[in-house]
Short mmCIF file of C-alpha atoms in Angstrom, two decimals:
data_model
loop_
_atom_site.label_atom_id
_atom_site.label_comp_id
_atom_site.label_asym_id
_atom_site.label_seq_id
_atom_site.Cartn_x
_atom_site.Cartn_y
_atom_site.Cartn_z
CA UNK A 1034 -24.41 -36.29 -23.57
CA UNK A 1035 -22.24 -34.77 -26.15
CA UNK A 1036 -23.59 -31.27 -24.94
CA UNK A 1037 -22.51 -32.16 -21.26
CA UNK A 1038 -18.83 -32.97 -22.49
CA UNK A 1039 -18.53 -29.12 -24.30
CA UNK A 1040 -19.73 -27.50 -21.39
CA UNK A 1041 -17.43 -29.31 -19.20
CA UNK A 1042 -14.85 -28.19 -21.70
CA UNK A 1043 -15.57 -24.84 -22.04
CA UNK A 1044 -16.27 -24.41 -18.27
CA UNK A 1045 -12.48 -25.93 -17.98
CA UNK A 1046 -11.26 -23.42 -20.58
CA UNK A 1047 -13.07 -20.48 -18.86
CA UNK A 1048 -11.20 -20.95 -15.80
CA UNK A 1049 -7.92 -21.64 -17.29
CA UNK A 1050 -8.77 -18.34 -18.87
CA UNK A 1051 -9.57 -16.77 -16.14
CA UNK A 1052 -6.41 -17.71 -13.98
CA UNK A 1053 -4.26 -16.82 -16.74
CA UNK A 1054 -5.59 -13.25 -16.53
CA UNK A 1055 -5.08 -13.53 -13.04
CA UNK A 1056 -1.56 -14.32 -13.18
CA UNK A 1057 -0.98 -11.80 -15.39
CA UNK A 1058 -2.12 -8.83 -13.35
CA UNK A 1059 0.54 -10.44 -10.19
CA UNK A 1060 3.06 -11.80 -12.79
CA UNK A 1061 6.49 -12.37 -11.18
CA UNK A 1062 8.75 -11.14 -14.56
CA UNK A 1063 6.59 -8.17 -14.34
CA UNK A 1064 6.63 -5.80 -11.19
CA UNK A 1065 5.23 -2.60 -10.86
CA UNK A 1066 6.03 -0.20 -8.12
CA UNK A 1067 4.91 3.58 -7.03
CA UNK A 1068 7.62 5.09 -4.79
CA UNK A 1069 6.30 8.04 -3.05
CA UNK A 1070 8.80 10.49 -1.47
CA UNK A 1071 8.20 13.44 0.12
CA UNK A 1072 10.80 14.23 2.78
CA UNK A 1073 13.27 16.62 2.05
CA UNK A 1074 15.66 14.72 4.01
CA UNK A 1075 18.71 13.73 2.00
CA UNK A 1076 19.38 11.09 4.27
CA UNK A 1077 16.22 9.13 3.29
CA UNK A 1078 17.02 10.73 -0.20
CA UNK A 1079 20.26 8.14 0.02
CA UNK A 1080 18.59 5.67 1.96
CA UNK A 1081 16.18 5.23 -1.33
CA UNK A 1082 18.34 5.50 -4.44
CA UNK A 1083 20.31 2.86 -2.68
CA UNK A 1084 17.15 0.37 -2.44
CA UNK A 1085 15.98 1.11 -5.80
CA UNK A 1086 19.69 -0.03 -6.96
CA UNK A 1087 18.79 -3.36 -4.52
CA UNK A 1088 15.12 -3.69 -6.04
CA UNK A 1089 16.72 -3.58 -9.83
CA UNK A 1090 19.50 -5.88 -9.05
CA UNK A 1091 17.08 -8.14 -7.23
CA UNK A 1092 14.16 -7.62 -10.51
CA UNK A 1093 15.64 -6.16 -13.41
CA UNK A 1094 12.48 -6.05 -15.56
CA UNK A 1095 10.76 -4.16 -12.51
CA UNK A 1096 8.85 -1.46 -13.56
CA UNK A 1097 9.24 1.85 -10.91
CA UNK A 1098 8.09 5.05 -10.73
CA UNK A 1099 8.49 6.91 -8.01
CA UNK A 1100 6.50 10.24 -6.91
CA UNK A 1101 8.33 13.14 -5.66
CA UNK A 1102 6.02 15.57 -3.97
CA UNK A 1103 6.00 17.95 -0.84
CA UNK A 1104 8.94 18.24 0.55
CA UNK A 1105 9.93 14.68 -1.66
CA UNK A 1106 10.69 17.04 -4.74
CA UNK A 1107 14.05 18.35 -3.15
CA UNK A 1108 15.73 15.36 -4.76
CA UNK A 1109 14.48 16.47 -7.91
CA UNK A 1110 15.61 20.03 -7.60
CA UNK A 1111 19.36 20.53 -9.65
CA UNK A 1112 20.57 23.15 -7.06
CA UNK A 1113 19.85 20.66 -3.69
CA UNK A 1114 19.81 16.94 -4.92
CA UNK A 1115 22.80 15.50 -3.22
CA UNK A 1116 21.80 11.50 -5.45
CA UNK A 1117 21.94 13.28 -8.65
CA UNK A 1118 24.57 10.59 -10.34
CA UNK A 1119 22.55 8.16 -8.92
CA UNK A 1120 19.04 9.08 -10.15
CA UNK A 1121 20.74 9.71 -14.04
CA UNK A 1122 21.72 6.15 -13.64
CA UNK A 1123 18.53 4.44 -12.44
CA UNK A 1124 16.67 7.01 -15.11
CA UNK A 1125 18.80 5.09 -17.21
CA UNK A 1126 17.89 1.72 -16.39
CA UNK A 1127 14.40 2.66 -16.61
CA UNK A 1128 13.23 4.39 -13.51
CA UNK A 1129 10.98 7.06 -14.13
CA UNK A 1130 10.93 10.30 -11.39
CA UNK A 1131 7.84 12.69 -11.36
CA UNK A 1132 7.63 16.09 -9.93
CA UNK A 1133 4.07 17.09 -8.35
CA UNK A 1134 3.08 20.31 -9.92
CA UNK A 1135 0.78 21.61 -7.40
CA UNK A 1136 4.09 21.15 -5.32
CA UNK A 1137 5.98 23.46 -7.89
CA UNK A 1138 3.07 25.98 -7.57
CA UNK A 1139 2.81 25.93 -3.96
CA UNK A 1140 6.60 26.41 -2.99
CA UNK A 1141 6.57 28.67 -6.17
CA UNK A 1142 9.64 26.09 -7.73
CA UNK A 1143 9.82 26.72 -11.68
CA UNK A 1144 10.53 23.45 -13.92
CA UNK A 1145 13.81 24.99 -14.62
CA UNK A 1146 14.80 24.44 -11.45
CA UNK A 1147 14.07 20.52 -11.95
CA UNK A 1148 16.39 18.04 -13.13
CA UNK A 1149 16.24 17.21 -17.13
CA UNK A 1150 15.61 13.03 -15.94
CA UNK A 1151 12.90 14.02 -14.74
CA UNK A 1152 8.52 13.82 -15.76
CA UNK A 1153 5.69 15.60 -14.18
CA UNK A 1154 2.45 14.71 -13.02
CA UNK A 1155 -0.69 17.62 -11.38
CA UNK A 1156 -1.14 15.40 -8.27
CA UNK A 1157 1.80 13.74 -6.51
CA UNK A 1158 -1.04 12.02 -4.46
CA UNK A 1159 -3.33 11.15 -7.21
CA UNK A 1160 -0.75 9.97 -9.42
CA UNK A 1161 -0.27 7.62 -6.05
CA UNK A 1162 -3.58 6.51 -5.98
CA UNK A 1163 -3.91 6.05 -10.02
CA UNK A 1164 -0.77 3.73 -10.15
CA UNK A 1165 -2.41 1.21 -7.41
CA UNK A 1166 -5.57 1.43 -8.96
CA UNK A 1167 -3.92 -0.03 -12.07
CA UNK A 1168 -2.36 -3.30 -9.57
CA UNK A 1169 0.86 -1.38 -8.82
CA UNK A 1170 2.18 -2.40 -5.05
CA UNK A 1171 2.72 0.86 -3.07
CA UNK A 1172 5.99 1.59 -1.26
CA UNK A 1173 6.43 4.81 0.93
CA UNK A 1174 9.72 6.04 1.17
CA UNK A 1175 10.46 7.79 4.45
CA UNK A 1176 12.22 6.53 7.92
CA UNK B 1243 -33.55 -25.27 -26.81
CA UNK B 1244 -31.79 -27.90 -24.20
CA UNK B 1245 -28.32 -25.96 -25.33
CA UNK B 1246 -29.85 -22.31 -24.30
CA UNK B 1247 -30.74 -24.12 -21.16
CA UNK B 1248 -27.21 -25.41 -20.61
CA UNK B 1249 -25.70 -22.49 -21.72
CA UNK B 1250 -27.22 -20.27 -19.30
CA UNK B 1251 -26.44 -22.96 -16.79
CA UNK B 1252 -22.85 -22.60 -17.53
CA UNK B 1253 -22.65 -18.70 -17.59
CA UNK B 1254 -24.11 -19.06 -14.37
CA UNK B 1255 -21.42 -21.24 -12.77
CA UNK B 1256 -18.78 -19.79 -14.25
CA UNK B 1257 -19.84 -15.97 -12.87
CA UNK B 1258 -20.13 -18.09 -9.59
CA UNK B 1259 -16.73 -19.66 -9.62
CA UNK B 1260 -15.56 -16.27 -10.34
CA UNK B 1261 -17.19 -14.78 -7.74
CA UNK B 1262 -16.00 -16.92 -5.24
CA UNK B 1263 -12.19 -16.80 -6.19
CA UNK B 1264 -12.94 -12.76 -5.93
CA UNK B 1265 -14.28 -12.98 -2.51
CA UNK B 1266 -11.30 -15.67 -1.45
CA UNK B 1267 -8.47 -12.46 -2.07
CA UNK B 1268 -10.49 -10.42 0.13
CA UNK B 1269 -11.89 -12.81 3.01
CA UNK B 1270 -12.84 -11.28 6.07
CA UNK B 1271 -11.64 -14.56 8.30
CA UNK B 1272 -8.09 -14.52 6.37
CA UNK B 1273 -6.59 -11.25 6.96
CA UNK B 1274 -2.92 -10.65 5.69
CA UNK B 1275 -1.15 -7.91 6.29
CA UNK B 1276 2.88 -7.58 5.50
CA UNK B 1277 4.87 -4.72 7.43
CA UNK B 1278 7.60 -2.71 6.07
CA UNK B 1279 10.14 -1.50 9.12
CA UNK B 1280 12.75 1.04 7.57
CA UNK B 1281 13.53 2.80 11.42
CA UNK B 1282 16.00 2.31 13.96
CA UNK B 1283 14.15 4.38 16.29
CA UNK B 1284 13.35 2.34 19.28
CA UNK B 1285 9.78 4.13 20.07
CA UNK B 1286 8.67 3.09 16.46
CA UNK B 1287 9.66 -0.34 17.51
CA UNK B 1288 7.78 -0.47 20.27
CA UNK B 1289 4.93 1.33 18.90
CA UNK B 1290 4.85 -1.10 16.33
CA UNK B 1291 4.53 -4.09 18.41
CA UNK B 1292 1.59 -3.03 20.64
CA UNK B 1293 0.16 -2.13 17.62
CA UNK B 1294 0.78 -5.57 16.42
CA UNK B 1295 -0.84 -6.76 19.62
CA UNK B 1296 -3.48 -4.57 18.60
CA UNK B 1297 -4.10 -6.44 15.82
CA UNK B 1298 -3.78 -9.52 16.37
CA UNK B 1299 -6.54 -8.96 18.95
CA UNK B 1300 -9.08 -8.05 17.20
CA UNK B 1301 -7.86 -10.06 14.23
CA UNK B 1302 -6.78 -13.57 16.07
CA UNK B 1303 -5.76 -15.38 13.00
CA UNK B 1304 -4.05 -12.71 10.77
CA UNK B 1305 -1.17 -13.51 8.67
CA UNK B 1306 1.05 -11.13 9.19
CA UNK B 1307 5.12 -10.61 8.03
CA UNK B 1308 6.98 -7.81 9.13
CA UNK B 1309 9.83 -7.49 6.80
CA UNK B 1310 12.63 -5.17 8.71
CA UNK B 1311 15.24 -3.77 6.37
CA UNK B 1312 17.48 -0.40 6.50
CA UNK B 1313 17.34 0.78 9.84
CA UNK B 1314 14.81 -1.54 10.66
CA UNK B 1315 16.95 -4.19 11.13
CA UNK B 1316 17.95 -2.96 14.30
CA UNK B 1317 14.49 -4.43 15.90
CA UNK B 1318 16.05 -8.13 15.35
CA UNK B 1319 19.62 -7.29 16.56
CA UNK B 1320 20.33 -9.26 19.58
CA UNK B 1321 22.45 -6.36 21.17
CA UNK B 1322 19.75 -3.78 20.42
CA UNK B 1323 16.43 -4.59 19.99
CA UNK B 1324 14.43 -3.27 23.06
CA UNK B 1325 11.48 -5.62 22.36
CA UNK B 1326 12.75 -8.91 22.45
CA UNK B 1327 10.14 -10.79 24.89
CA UNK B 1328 7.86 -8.87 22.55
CA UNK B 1329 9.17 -9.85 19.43
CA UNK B 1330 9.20 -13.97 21.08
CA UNK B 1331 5.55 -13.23 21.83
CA UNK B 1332 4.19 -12.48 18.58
CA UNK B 1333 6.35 -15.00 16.67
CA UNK B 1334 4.81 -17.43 18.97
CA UNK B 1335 1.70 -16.24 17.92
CA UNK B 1336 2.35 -16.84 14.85
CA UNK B 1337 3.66 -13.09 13.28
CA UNK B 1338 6.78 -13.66 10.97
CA UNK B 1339 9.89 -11.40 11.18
CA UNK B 1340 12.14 -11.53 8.53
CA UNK B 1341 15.37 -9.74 8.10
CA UNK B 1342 16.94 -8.27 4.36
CA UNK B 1343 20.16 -10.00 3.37
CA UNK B 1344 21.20 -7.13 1.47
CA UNK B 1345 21.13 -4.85 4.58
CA UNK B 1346 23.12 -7.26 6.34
CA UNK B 1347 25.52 -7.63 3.87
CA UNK B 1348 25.77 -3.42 3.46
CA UNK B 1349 25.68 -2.68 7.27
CA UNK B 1350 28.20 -5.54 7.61
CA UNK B 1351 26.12 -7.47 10.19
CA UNK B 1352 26.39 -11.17 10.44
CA UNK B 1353 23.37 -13.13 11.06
CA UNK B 1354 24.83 -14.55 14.32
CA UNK B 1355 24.11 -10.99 15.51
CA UNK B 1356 20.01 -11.62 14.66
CA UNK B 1357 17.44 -13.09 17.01
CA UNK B 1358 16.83 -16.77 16.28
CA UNK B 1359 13.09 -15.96 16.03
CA UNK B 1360 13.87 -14.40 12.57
CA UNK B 1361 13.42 -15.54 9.10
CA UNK B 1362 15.51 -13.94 5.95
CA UNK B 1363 14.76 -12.49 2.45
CA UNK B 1364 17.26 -11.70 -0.07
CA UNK B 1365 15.96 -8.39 -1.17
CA UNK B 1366 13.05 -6.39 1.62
CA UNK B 1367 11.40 -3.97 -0.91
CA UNK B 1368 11.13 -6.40 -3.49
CA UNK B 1369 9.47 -9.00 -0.55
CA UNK B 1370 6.83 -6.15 0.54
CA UNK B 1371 6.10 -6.19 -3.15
CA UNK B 1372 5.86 -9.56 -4.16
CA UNK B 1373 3.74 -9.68 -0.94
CA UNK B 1374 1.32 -6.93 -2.17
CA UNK B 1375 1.11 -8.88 -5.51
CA UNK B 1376 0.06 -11.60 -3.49
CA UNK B 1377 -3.17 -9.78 -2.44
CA UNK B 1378 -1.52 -8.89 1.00
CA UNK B 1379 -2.46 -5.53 2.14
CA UNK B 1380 0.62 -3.15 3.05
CA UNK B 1381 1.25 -1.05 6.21
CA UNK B 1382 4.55 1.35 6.47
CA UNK B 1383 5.25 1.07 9.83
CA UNK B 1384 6.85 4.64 11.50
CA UNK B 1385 5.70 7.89 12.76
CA UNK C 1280 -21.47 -27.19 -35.02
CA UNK C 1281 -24.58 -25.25 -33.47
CA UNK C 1282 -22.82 -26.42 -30.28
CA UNK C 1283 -19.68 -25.21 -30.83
CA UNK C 1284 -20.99 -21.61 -31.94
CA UNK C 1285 -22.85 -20.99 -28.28
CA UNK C 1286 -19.98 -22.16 -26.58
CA UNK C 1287 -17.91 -19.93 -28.64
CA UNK C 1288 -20.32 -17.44 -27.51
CA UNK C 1289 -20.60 -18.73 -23.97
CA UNK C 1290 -16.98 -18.44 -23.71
CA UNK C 1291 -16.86 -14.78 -25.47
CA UNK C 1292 -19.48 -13.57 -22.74
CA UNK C 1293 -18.02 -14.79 -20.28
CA UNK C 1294 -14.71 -13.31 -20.89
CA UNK C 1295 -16.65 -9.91 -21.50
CA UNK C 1296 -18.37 -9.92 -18.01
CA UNK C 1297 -15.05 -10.79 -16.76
CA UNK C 1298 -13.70 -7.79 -17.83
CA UNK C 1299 -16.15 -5.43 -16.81
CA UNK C 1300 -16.03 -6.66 -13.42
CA UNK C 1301 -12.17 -6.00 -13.44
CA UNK C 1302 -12.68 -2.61 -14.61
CA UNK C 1303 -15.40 -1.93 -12.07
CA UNK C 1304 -12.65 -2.10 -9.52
CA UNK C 1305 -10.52 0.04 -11.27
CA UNK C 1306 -12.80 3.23 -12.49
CA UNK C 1307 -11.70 6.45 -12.67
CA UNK C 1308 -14.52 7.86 -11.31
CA UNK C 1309 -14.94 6.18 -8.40
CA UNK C 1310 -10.97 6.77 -6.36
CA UNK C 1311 -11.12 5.22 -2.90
CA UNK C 1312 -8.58 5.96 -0.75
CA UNK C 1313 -7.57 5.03 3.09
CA UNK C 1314 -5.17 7.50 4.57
CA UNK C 1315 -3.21 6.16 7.52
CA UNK C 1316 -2.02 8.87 10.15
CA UNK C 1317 -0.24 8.10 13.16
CA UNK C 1318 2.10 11.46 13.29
CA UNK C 1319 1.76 13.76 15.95
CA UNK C 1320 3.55 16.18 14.05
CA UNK C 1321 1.82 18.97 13.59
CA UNK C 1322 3.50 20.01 10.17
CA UNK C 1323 2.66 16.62 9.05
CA UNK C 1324 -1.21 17.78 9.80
CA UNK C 1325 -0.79 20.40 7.80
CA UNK C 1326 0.81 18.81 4.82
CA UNK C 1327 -1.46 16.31 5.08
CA UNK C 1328 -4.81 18.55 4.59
CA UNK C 1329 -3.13 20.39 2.21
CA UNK C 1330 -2.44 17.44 0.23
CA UNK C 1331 -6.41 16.11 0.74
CA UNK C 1332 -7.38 19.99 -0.33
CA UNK C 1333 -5.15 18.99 -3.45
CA UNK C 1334 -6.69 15.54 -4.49
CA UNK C 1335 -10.22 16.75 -4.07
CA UNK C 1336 -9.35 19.53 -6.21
CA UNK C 1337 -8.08 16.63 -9.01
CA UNK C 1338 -10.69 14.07 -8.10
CA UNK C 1339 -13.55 15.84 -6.25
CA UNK C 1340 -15.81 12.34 -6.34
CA UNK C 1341 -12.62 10.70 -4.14
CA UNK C 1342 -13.97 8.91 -1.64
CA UNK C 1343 -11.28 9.68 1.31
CA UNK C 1344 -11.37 8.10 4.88
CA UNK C 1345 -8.57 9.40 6.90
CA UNK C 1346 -7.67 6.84 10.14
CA UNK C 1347 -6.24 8.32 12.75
CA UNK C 1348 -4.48 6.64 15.49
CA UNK C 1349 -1.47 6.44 17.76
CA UNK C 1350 0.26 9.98 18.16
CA UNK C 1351 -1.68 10.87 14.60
CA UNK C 1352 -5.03 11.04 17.06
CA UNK C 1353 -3.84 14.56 18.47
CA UNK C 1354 -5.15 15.92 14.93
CA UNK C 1355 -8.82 14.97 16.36
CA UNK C 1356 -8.25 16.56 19.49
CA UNK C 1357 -10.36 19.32 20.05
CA UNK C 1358 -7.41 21.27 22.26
CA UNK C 1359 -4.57 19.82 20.04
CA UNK C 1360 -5.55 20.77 16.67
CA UNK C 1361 -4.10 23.51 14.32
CA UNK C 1362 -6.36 22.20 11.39
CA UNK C 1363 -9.40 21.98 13.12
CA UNK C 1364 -11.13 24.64 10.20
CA UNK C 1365 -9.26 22.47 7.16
CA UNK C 1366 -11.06 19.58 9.02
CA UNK C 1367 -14.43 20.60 8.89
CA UNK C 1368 -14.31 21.90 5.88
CA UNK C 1369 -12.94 18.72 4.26
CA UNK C 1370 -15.33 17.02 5.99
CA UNK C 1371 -18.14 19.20 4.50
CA UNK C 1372 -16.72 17.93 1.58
CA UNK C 1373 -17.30 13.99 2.75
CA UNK C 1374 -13.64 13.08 4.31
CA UNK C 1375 -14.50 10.46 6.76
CA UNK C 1376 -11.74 11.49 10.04
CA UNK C 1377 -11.97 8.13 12.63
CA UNK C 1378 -10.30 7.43 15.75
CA UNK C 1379 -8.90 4.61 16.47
CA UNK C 1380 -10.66 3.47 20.53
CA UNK C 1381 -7.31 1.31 21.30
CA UNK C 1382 -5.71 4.40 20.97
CA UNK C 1383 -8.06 6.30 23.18
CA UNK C 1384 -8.21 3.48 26.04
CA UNK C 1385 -4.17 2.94 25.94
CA UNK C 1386 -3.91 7.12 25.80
CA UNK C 1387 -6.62 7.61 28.44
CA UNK C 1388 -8.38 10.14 26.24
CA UNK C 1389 -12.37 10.66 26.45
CA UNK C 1390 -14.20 11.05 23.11
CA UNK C 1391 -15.53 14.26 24.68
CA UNK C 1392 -11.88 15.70 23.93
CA UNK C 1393 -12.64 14.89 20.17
CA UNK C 1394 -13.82 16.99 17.32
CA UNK C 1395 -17.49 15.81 16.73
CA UNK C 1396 -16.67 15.46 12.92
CA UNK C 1397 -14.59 12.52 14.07
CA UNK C 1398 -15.85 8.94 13.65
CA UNK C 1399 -14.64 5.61 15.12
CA UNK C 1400 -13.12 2.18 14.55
CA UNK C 1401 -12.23 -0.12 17.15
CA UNK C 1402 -8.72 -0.82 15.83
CA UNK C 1403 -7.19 1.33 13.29
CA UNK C 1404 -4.33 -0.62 12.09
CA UNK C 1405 -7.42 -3.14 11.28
CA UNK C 1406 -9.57 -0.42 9.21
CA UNK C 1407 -6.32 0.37 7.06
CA UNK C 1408 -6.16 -3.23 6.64
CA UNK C 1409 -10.33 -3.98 5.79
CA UNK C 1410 -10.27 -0.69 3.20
CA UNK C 1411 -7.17 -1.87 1.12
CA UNK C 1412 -8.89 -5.87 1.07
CA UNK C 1413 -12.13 -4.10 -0.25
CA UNK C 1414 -10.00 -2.13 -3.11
CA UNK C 1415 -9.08 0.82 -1.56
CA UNK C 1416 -5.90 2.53 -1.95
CA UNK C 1417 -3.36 2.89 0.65
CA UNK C 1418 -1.62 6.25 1.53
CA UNK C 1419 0.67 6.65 4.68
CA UNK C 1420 0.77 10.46 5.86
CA UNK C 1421 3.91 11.46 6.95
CA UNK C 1422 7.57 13.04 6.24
#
């Protein structure tokens, strides 16, 4: 009889367990975002910073990265960005930016040409698919 | 010996429970799906509701919340939405349109302006994420 | 006390199988993802097989199923096509390409004006839906 009681228990315990770990991965203090960008457009360049200000103001603690590749890595670029103040600010409150560098190669872009803010990953598109593999939502920037 | 016996037992019914909560998030008969509309072009509106149609056919009793923010909110603007009886339609149906406070409150639009069919959220990106954390699968509606 | 070290070990198990499961879902060497295309825009083509060229070159085990519907199915039309070589050879590679059939009844187009690499789904806004519920990850092509 006794037995009966611990495995009741410890079937009880394994799911609290359990649903604890699940909670974690979708906790709501804890968000996780990959942003991917790659228009060149400034207007959805604008349109983005702006909602990143919105998503920090709305979930301070969220945790965003956001992947500049293809044409995307314009914003990243010191010469074109036209959201440079705005990116040093969100870099500020966390925000990390990543350049693609088989975007650099292919549009023959040197790092020097990049902001300082800014981190680099090989694969825009990888580094896309890595970040929801790990539970983070996915938001495409664009229009 | 009896405790082996139970043990197993329990190991067993536990990997089942857990099974079964696994196979809940992703149940083919319970299909959610949550929207994000960023454009205020009318032929992404209205490919987005036969597509919705689409769906809903071949998916009858999908969840599914389009969250319209940006340009998006356009699509619940009495004055300029070009798929209203469209819009009434699906709701009826059971889709759920909701419209992002802080666009309103940017693109100075009153909610006297919006469709009575619609819902609100404070904050759109940070709904299509907390909607994603919920185990709802994303689609970026545009061309 | 015999008791209490199998349930201890019951419990420790447990947690361990738990884990493993989660980290089935997450391996590194097994990248799933579901590419949604609905462009007709045939830059967006291009960047877009340039881009798979680029995450097979990262992750050549990827398991990549590209679904093509609305204006997006002119990339699987066999007179529309500028990609048509990138296509089969990414294909060669084991890129899935499907067609979405609402898209060909509401478009009047015969699947003899497809590529034969092609595949299809009924509805496509449903596959992009069924791939992320079984784990996949979500990309939208586009600008």
């Amino acid at each position: 009889m006794k037995n009966y009681v611990l495995l009741t228990l410890a079937l009880f315990i394994g799911s609290f367990l359990h649903a604890q770990t699940s909670s974690d991965v979708v906790s709501k203090n804890e968000h996780k975002v990959v942003i991917q960008l790659t228009s060149a457009d400034t207007n959805v360049h604008k349109v983005m910073v702006k909602q990143l200000g919105n998503l920090l103001a709305a979930a301070p603690n969220a945790k965003i990265e956001v992947v500049c590749h293809s044409g995307g890595l314009d914003i990243l670029r010191t010469k074109l960005t036209v959201v440079y103040p705005k990116l040093k600010e969100l870099n500020g409150k966390g925000v990390r930016f990543v350049a693609c560098e088989n975007t650099l190669k292919e549009r023959k872009i040197s790092k020097e040409e990049i902001i300082p803010e800014s981190g680099y990953v090989k694969a825009g598109i990888l580094e896309v698919i890595l970040k929801q593999e790990e539970g983070w939502s996915y938001i495409r920037a664009g229009q």
